[in-house]
Short mmCIF file of C-alpha atoms in Angstrom, two decimals:
data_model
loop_
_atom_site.label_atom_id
_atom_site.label_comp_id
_atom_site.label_asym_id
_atom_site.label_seq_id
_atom_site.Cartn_x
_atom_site.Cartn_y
_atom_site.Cartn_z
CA UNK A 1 101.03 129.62 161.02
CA UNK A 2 99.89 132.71 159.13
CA UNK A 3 102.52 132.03 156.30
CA UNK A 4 101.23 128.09 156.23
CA UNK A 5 97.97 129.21 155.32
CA UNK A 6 98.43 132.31 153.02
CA UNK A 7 100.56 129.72 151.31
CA UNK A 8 97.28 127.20 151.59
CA UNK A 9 95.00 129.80 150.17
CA UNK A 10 97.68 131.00 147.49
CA UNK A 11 97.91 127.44 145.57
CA UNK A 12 96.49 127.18 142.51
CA UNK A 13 95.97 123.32 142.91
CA UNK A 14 93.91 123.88 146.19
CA UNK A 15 91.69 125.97 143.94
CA UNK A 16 90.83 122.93 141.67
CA UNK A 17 90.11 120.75 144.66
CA UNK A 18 87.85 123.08 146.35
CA UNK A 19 85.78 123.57 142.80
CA UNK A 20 85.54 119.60 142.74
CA UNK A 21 84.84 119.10 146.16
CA UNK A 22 82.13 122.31 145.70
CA UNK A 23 80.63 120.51 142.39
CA UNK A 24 80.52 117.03 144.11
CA UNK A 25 78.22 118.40 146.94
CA UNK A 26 76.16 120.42 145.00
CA UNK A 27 75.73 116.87 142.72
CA UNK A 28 74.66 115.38 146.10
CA UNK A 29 72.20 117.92 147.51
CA UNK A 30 70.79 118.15 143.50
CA UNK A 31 70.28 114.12 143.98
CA UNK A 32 68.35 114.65 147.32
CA UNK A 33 66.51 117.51 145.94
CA UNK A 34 65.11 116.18 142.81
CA UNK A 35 64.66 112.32 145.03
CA UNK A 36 61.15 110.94 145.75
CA UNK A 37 62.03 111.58 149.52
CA UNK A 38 63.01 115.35 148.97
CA UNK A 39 59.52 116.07 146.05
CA UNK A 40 57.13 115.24 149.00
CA UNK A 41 55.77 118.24 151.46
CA UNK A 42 57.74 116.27 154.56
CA UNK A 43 60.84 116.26 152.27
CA UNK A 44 60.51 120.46 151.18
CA UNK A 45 59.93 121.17 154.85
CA UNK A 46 63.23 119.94 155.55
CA UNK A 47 65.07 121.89 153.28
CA UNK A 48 63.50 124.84 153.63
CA UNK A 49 64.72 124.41 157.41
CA UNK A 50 68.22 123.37 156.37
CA UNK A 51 68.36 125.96 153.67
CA UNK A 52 67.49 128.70 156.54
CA UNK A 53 70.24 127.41 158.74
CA UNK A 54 72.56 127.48 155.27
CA UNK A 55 72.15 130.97 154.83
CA UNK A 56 72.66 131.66 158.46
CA UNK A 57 76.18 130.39 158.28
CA UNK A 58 76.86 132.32 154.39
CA UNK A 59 75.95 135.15 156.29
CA UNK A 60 78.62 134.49 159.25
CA UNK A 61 81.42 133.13 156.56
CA UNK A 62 81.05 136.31 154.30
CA UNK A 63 81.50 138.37 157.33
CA UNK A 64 84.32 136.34 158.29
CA UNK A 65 85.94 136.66 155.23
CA UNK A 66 85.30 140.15 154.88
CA UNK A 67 87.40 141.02 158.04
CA UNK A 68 90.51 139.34 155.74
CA UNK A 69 89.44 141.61 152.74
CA UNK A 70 92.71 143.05 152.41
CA UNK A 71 94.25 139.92 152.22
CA UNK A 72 91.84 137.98 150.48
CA UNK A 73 91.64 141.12 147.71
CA UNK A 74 95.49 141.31 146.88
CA UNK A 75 95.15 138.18 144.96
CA UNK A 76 92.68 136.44 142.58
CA UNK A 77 93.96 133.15 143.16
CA UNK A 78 93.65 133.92 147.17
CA UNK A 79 90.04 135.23 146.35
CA UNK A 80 88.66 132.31 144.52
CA UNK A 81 89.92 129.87 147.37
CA UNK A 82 88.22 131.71 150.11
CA UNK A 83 84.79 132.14 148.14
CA UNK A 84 85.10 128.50 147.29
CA UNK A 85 85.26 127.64 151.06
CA UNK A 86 82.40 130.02 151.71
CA UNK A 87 80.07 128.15 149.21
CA UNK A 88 81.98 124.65 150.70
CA UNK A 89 80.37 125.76 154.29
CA UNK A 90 77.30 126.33 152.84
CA UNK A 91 76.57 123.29 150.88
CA UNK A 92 78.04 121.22 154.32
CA UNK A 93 75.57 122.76 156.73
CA UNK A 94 72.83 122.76 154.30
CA UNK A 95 73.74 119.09 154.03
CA UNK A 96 74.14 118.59 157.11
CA UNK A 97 71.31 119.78 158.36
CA UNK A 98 69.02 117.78 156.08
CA UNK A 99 70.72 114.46 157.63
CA UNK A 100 69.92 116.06 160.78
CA UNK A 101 66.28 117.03 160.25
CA UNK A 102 65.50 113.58 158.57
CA UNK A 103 66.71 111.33 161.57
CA UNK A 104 64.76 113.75 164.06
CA UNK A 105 61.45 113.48 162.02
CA UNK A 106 61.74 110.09 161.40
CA UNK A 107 60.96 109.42 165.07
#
């Protein structure tokens, strides 16, 4: 299992995938962000929330990945995929959590 993922984390083409995948949320939060729904007070209350539970889990994935820093060190290509999947985590619970927050205050 170990060898299945340093393999994972060692491909060049998973690198290119996660910077897609990374751009394509950031396009989507940028679209809520700068929408008429995310401009009004109710709308920057909610993602200052979900920004605060965001950094929560960048916090808990950089530690994470710093236990692996030996691993995650000895190669750049390695290093770029795991910072990649930090950043992914973030953007999905900061995403996340604004689909959250706007079903429980629309009730």
């Amino acid at each position: 299992m170990g060898t299945l993922i340093y393999n994972f984390f060692n491909n060049y083409n998973i690198v290119i995938f996660h910077r897609i995948f990374n751009f394509a949320l950031f396009i989507i939060f940028c679209i809520y962000f700068f929408s008429k729904e995310g401009r009004d007070e109710r709308g920057r209350k909610i993602i200052g929330t979900a920004s605060f539970y965001a950094s929560i889990s960048l916090i808990v994935t950089l530690n994470i990945v710093g236990l692996f820093s030996n691993t995650v060190r000895s190669n750049i290509v390695i290093f770029t995929n795991a910072m990649c999947l930090v950043f992914i985590v973030f953007e999905l619970v900061e995403l996340i959590a604004i689909c959250i927050l706007r079903k429980s205050k629309k009730m």
